[in-house]
GROMACS .gro file of C-alpha atoms in nm:
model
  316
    1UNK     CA    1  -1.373  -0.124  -4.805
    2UNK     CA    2  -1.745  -0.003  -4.816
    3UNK     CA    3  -1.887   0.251  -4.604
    4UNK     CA    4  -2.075   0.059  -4.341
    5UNK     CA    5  -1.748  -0.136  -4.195
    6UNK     CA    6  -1.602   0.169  -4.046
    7UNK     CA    7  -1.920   0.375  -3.996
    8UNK     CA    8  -2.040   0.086  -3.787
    9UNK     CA    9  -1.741   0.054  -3.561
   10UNK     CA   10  -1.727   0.392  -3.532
   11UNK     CA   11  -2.075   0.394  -3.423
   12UNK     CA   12  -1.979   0.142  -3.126
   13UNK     CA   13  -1.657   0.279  -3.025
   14UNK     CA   14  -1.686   0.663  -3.074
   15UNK     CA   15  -2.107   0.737  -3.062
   16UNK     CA   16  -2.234   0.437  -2.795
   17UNK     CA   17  -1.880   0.434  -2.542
   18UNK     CA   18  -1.723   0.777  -2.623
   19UNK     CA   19  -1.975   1.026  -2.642
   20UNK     CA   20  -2.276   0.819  -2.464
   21UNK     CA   21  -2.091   0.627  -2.213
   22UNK     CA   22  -2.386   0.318  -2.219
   23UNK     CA   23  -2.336   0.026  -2.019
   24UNK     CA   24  -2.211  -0.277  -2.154
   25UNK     CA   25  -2.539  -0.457  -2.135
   26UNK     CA   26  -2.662  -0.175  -2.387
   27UNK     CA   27  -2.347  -0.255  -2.614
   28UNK     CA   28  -2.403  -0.610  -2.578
   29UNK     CA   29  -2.751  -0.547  -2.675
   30UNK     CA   30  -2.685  -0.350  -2.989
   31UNK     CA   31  -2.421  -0.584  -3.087
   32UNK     CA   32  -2.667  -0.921  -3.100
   33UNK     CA   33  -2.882  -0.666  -3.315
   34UNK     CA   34  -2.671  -0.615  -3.600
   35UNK     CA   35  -2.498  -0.946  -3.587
   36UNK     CA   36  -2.868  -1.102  -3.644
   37UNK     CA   37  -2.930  -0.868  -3.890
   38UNK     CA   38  -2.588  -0.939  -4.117
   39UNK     CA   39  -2.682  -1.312  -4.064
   40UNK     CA   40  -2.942  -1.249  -4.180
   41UNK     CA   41  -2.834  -1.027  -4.517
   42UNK     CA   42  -2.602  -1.322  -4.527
   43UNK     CA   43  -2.841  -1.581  -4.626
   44UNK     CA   44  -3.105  -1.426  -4.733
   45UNK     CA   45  -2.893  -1.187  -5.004
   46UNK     CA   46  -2.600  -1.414  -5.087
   47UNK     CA   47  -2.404  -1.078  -4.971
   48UNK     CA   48  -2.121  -1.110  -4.736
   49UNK     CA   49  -2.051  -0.838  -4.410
   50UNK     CA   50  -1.759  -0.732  -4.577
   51UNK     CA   51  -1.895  -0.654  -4.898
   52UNK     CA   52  -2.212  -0.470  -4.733
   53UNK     CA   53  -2.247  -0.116  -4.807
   54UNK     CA   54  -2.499   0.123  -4.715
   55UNK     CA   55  -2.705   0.164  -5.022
   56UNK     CA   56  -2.795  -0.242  -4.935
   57UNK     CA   57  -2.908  -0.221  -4.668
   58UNK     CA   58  -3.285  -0.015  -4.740
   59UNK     CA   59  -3.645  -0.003  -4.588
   60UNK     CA   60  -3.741  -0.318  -4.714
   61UNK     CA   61  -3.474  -0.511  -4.562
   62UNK     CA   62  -3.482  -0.395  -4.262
   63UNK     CA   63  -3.850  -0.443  -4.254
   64UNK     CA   64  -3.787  -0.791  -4.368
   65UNK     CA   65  -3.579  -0.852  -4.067
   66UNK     CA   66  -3.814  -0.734  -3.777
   67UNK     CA   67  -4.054  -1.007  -3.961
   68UNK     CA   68  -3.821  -1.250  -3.963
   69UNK     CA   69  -3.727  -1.208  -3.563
   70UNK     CA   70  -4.107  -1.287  -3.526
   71UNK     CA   71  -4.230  -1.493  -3.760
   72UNK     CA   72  -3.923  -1.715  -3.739
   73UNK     CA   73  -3.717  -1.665  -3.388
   74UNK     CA   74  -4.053  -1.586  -3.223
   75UNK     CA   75  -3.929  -1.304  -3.084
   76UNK     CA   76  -4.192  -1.051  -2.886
   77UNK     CA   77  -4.314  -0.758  -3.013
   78UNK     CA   78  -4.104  -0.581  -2.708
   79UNK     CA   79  -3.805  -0.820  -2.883
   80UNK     CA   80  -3.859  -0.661  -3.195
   81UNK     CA   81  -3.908  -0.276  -3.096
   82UNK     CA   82  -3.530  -0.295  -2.905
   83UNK     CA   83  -3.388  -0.449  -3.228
   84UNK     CA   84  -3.525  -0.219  -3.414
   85UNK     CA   85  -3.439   0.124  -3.144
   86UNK     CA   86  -3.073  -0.036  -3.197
   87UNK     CA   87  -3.063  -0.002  -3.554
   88UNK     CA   88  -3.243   0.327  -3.534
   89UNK     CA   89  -2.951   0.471  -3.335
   90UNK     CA   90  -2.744   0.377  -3.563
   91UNK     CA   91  -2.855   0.529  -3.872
   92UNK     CA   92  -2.896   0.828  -3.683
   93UNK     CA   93  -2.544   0.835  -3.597
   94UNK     CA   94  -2.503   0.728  -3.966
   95UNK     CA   95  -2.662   1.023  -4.105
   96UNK     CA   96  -2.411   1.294  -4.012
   97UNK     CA   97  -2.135   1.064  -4.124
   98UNK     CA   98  -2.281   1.006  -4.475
   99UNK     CA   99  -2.509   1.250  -4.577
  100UNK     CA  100  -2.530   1.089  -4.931
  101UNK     CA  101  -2.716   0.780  -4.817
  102UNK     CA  102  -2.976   1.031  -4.645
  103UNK     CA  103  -3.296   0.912  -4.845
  104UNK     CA  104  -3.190   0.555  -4.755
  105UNK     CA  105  -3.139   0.670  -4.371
  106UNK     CA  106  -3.535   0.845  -4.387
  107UNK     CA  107  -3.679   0.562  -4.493
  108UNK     CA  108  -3.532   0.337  -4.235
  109UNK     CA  109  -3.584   0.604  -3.954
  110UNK     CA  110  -3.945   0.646  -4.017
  111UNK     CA  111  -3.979   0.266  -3.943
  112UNK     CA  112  -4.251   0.276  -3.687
  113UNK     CA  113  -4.262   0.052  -3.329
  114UNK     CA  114  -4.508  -0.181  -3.358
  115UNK     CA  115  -4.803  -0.123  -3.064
  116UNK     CA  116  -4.847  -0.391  -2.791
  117UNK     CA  117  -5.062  -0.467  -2.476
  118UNK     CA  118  -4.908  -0.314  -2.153
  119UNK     CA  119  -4.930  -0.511  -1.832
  120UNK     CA  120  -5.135  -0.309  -1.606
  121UNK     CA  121  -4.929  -0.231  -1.285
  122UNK     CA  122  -5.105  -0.396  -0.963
  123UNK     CA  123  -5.026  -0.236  -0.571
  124UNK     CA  124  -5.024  -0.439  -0.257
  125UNK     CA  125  -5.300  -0.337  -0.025
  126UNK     CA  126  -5.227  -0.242   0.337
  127UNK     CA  127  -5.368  -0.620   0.455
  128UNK     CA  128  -5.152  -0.779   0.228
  129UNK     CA  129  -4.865  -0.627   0.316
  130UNK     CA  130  -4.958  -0.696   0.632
  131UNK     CA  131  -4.963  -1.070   0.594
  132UNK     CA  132  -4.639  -1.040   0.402
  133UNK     CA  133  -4.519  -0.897   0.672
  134UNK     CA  134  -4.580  -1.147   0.916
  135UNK     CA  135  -4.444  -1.419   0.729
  136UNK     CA  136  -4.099  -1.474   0.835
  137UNK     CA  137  -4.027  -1.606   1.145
  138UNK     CA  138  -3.819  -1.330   1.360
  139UNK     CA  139  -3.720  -1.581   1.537
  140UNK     CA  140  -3.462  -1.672   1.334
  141UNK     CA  141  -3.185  -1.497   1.162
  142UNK     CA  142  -3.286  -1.536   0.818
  143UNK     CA  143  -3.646  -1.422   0.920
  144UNK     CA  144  -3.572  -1.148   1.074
  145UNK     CA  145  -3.327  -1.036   0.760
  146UNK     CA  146  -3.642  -1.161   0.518
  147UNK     CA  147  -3.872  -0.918   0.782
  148UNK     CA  148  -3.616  -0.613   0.729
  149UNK     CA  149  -3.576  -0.665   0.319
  150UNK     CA  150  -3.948  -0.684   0.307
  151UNK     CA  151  -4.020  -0.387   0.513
  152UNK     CA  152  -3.760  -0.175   0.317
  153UNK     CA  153  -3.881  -0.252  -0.002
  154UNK     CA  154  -4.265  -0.162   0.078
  155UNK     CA  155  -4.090   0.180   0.220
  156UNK     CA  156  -3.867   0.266  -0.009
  157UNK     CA  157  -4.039   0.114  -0.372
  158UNK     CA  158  -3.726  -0.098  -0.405
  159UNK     CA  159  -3.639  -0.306  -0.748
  160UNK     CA  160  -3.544  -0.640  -0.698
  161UNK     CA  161  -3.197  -0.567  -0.822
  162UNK     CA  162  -3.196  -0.276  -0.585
  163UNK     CA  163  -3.258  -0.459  -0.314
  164UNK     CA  164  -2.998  -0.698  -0.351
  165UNK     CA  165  -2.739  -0.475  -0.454
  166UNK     CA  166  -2.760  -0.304  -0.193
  167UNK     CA  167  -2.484  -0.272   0.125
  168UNK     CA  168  -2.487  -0.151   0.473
  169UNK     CA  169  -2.324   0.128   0.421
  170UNK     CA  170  -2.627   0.270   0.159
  171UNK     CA  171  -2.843   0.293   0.481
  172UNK     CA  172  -2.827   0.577   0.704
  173UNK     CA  173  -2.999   0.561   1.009
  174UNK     CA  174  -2.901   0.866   1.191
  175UNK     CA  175  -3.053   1.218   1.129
  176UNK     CA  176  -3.281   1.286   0.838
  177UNK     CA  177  -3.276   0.865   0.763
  178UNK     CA  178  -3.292   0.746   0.408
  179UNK     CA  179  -3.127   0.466   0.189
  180UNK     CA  180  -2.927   0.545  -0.135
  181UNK     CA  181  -2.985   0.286  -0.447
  182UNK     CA  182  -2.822   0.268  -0.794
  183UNK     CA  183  -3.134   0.185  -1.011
  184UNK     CA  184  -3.208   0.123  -1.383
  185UNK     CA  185  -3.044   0.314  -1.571
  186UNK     CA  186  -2.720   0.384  -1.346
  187UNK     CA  187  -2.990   0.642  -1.201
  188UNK     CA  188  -2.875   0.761  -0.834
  189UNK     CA  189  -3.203   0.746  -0.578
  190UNK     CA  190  -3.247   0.878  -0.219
  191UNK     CA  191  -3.537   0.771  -0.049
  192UNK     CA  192  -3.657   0.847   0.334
  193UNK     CA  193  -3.725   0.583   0.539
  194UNK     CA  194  -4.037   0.613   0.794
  195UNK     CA  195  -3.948   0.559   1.184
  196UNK     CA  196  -4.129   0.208   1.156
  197UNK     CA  197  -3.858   0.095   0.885
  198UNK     CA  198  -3.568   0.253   1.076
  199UNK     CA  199  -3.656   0.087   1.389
  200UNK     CA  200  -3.629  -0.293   1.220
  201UNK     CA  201  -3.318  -0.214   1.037
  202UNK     CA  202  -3.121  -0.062   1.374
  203UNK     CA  203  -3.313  -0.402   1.570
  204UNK     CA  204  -3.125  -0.633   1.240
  205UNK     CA  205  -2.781  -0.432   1.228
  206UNK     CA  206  -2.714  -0.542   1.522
  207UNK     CA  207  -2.700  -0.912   1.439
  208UNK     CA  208  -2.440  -0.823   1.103
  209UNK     CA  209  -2.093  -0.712   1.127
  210UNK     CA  210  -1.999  -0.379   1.039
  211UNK     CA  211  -1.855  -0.230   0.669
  212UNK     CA  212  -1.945  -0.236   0.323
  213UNK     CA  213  -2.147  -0.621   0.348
  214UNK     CA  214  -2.460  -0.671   0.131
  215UNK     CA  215  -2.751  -0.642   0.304
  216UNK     CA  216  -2.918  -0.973   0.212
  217UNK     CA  217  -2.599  -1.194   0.240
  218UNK     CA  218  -2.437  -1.089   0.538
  219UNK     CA  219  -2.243  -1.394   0.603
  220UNK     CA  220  -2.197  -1.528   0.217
  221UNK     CA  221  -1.973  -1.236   0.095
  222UNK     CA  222  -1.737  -1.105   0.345
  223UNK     CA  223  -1.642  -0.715   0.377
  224UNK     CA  224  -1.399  -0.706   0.112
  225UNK     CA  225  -1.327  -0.341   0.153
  226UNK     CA  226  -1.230  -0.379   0.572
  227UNK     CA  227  -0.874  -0.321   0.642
  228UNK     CA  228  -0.739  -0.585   0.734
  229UNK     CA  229  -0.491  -0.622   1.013
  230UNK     CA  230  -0.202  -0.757   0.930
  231UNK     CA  231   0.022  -0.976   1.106
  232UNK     CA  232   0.351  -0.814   1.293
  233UNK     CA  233   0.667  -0.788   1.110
  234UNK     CA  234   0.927  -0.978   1.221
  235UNK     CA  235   1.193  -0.760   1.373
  236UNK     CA  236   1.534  -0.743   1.118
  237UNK     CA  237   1.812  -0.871   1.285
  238UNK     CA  238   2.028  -0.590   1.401
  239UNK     CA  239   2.287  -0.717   1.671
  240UNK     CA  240   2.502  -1.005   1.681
  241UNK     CA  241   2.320  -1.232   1.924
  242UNK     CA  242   1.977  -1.220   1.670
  243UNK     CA  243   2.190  -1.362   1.382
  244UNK     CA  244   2.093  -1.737   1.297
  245UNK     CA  245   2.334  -2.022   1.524
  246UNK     CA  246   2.440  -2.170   1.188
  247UNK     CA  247   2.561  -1.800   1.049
  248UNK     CA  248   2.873  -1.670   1.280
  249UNK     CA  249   2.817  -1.333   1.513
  250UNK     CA  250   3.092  -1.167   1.361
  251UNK     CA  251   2.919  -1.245   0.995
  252UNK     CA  252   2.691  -0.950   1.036
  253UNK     CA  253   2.518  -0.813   0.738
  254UNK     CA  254   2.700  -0.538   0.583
  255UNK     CA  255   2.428  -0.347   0.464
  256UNK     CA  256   2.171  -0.414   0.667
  257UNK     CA  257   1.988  -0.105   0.814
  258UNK     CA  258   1.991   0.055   1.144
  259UNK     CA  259   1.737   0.006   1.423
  260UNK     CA  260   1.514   0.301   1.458
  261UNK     CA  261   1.645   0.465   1.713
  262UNK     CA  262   1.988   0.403   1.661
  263UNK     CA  263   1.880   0.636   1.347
  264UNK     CA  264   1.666   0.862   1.516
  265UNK     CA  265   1.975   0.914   1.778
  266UNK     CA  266   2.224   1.018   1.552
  267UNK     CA  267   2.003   1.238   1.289
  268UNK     CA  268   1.991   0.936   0.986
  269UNK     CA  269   2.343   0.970   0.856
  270UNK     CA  270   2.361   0.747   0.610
  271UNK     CA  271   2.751   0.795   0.600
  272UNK     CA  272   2.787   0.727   0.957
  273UNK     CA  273   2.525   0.447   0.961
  274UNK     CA  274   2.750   0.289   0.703
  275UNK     CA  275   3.043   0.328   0.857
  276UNK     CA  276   2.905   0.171   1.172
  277UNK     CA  277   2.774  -0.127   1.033
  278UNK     CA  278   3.090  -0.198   0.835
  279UNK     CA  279   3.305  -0.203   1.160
  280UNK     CA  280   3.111  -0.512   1.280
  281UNK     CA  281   3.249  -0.702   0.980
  282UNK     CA  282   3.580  -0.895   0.960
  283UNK     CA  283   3.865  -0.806   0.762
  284UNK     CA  284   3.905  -1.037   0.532
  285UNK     CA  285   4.247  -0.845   0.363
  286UNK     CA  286   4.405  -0.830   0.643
  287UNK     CA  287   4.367  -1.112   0.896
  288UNK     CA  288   4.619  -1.083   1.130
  289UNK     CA  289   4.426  -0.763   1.207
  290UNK     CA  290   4.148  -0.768   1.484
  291UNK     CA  291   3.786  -0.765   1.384
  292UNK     CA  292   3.634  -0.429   1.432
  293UNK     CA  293   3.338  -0.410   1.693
  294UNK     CA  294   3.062  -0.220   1.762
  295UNK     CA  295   3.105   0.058   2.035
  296UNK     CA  296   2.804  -0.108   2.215
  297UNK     CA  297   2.953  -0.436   2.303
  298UNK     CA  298   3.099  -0.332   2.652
  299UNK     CA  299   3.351  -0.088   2.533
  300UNK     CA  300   3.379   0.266   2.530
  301UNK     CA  301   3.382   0.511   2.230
  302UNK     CA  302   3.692   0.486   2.059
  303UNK     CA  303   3.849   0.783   1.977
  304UNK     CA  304   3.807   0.794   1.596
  305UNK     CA  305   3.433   0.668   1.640
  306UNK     CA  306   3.183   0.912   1.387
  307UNK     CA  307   2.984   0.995   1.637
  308UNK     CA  308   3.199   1.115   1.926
  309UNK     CA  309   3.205   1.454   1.801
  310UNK     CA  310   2.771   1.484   1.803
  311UNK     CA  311   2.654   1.670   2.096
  312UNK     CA  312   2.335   1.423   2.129
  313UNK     CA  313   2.365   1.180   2.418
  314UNK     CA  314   2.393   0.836   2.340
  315UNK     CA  315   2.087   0.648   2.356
  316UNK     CA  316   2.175   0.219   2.387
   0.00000   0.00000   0.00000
C-alpha cells in the first residue's frame, strides 16, 4: 500500500469531519475534486489509484489538471480555484503526516489562484423597492405572504436560502423584535426588524397557524414538530359485564391489571391485587367447588378477604 491511500482517507475522515466538522456539501465538494483528479492520473499516466503514491503526484501534474478542468470540461476560473483550495487542504494536512514528501508538498502549495473579474454588487434604490413593494396583490393570501417575504428581506438583507428556510418561530415580534437566520456557512445571524416590518408580519401571522411552519409555505408543509393529540384509550376491561358476549363473565383475565382507583384505594399491592383478580376465575381442579367472586358483586367482605384488615375505607 502507498502512502496516499491512507493519508487521503485520513484526510476525509479524521482532518475535514473530525477535527473541522465541514458540512457535507464541503465533503462532497472535495470528494468530486480528487476523484477528477485520479481520473485523470488514470488516463493520462497509465497509473492506477491504488498504485498512486505521493512522490507522483508533483507540481506539474497538478498544474496539468487545473488546465485540463478548463481547457477541456470548461470549467470557470471560480471552478478551477475550489478544485484547486481542495487539493490545497489536503497537502496541507499531508505535510505533517509525511514530512519526507515536503519539497513535493511546497511546490504544490505555492500553486497560485488564478485572478478573475468580480461582479460588481448592485443595491435597490428606495423607488424600486417601492414598486417591488407594491407588487403583490394584498388582497390575496399569497400576496400578502409575497408582501411580508419581500419586506423582510429588504429589512433584514436576507439570502434567498435564508429566506426560505426560515420558520415562524425564528421571528420574534415582541420586545426588542428581530429574526434569527442560519446563513452560509452554518453562521448564526440576529437582525432587528424596523416597526414598519413588524407591523406586516403581526398583520400576516394572523392568517398562518401557529408552531414551527416555514414562513413561505404555510399550508404545503405542516407543523411537524406540534404535539399531536392523540385519540382516547380505550378503557381495559376490568369487570365482568365489559368482557366480550362471545367470552363468558366468569372467564375474566387473570392477569389483567387493576382499575386506578381500585389501586390507589388499597396502596398498589401487587400481592393483594393478584390475589383479587385470581378469585374472579373458575376452578378448573376442582369443579364441584363454587367459582370465587369478587367482593363487589353484591356481597359483603368475606372474612378471609386481603383487604379486610386495611384501615382505608372502601372506595366501589
Amino acid at each position: 500500500m502507498t502512502a496516499l491511500a491512507p493519508t487521503l482517507q485520513a484526510f476525509f475522515t479524521t482532518r475535514l469531519v473530525g477535527e473541522f466538522g465541514v458540512s457535507a456539501h464541503t465533503v462532497i465538494a472535495y470528494r468530486d475534486t480528487w476523484r477528477l483528479l485520479l481520473r485523470f492520473i488514470a488516463a493520462t499516466r497509465r497509473t492506477t489509484p491504488q498504485d498512486l503514491d505521493l512522490a507522483d503526484l508533483d507540481a506539474d501534474l497538478v498544474s496539468e489538471f487545473l488546465t485540463y478542468l478548463q481547457t477541456d470540461r470548461h470549467n470557470a476560473v471560480t471552478t478551477r480555484n475550489a478544485r484547486l483550495a481542495a487539493i490545497h487542504s489536503f497537502y496541507a494536512f499531508a505535510a505533517y503526516a509525511h514530512p519526507e514528501h515536503g519539497a513535493t508538498i511546497s511546490r504544490i502549495l505555492a500553486i497560485p489562484a488564478k485572478r478573475h473579474p468580480r461582479t460588481d454588487v448592485s443595491y435597490l434604490t428606495a423607488t424600486q423597492v417601492k414598486a417591488l413593494l407594491a407588487a403583490p396583490d394584498r388582497a390575496t393570501r399569497a400576496g400578502r405572504r409575497d408582501h411580508a417575504l419581500i419586506q423582510l428581506a429588504v429589512t433584514a438583507g436576507l439570502r434567498v436560502s435564508e429566506l426560505t428556510a426560515l420558520r415562524t418561530t425564528d421571528i420574534h415580534l415582541g420586545s426588542g423584535p428581530h429574526v434569527a437566520c442560519q446563513g452560509k456557512g452554518r453562521k448564526k445571524r440576529i437582525t432587528p426588524l424596523d416597526r414598519q416590518t413588524v407591523a406586516v408580519l403581526r398583520e400576516f401571522a394572523r392568517t398562518i397557524p401557529r408552531g414551527r411552519v416555514p414562513l413561505s409555505h404555510p399550508d404545503r408543509h405542516p407543523d411537524e414538530h406540534r404535539r399531536r393529540r392523540r385519540p382516547p384509550r380505550p378503557a381495559r376491561p376490568h369487570r365482568g359485564d365489559q368482557l366480550p358476549e362471545h367470552q363468558p363473565k366468569h372467564d375474566h383475565p387473570a392477569r389483567a391489571a387493576p382499575h386506578r382507583r381500585d389501586a390507589a384505594a388499597h396502596g398498589g399491592d401487587r400481592h393483594h391485587r393478584d390475589r383479587a383478580l385470581a378469585g374472579s376465575r373458575e376452578r378448573p381442579d376442582h369443579p364441584d367447588l363454587p367459582a370465587r367472586r369478587h367482593h363487589d358483586q353484591g356481597e359483603g367482605p368475606r372474612e378471609n378477604h386481603p383487604y379486610r384488615d386495611l384501615s382505608m375505607p372502601r372506595e366501589y
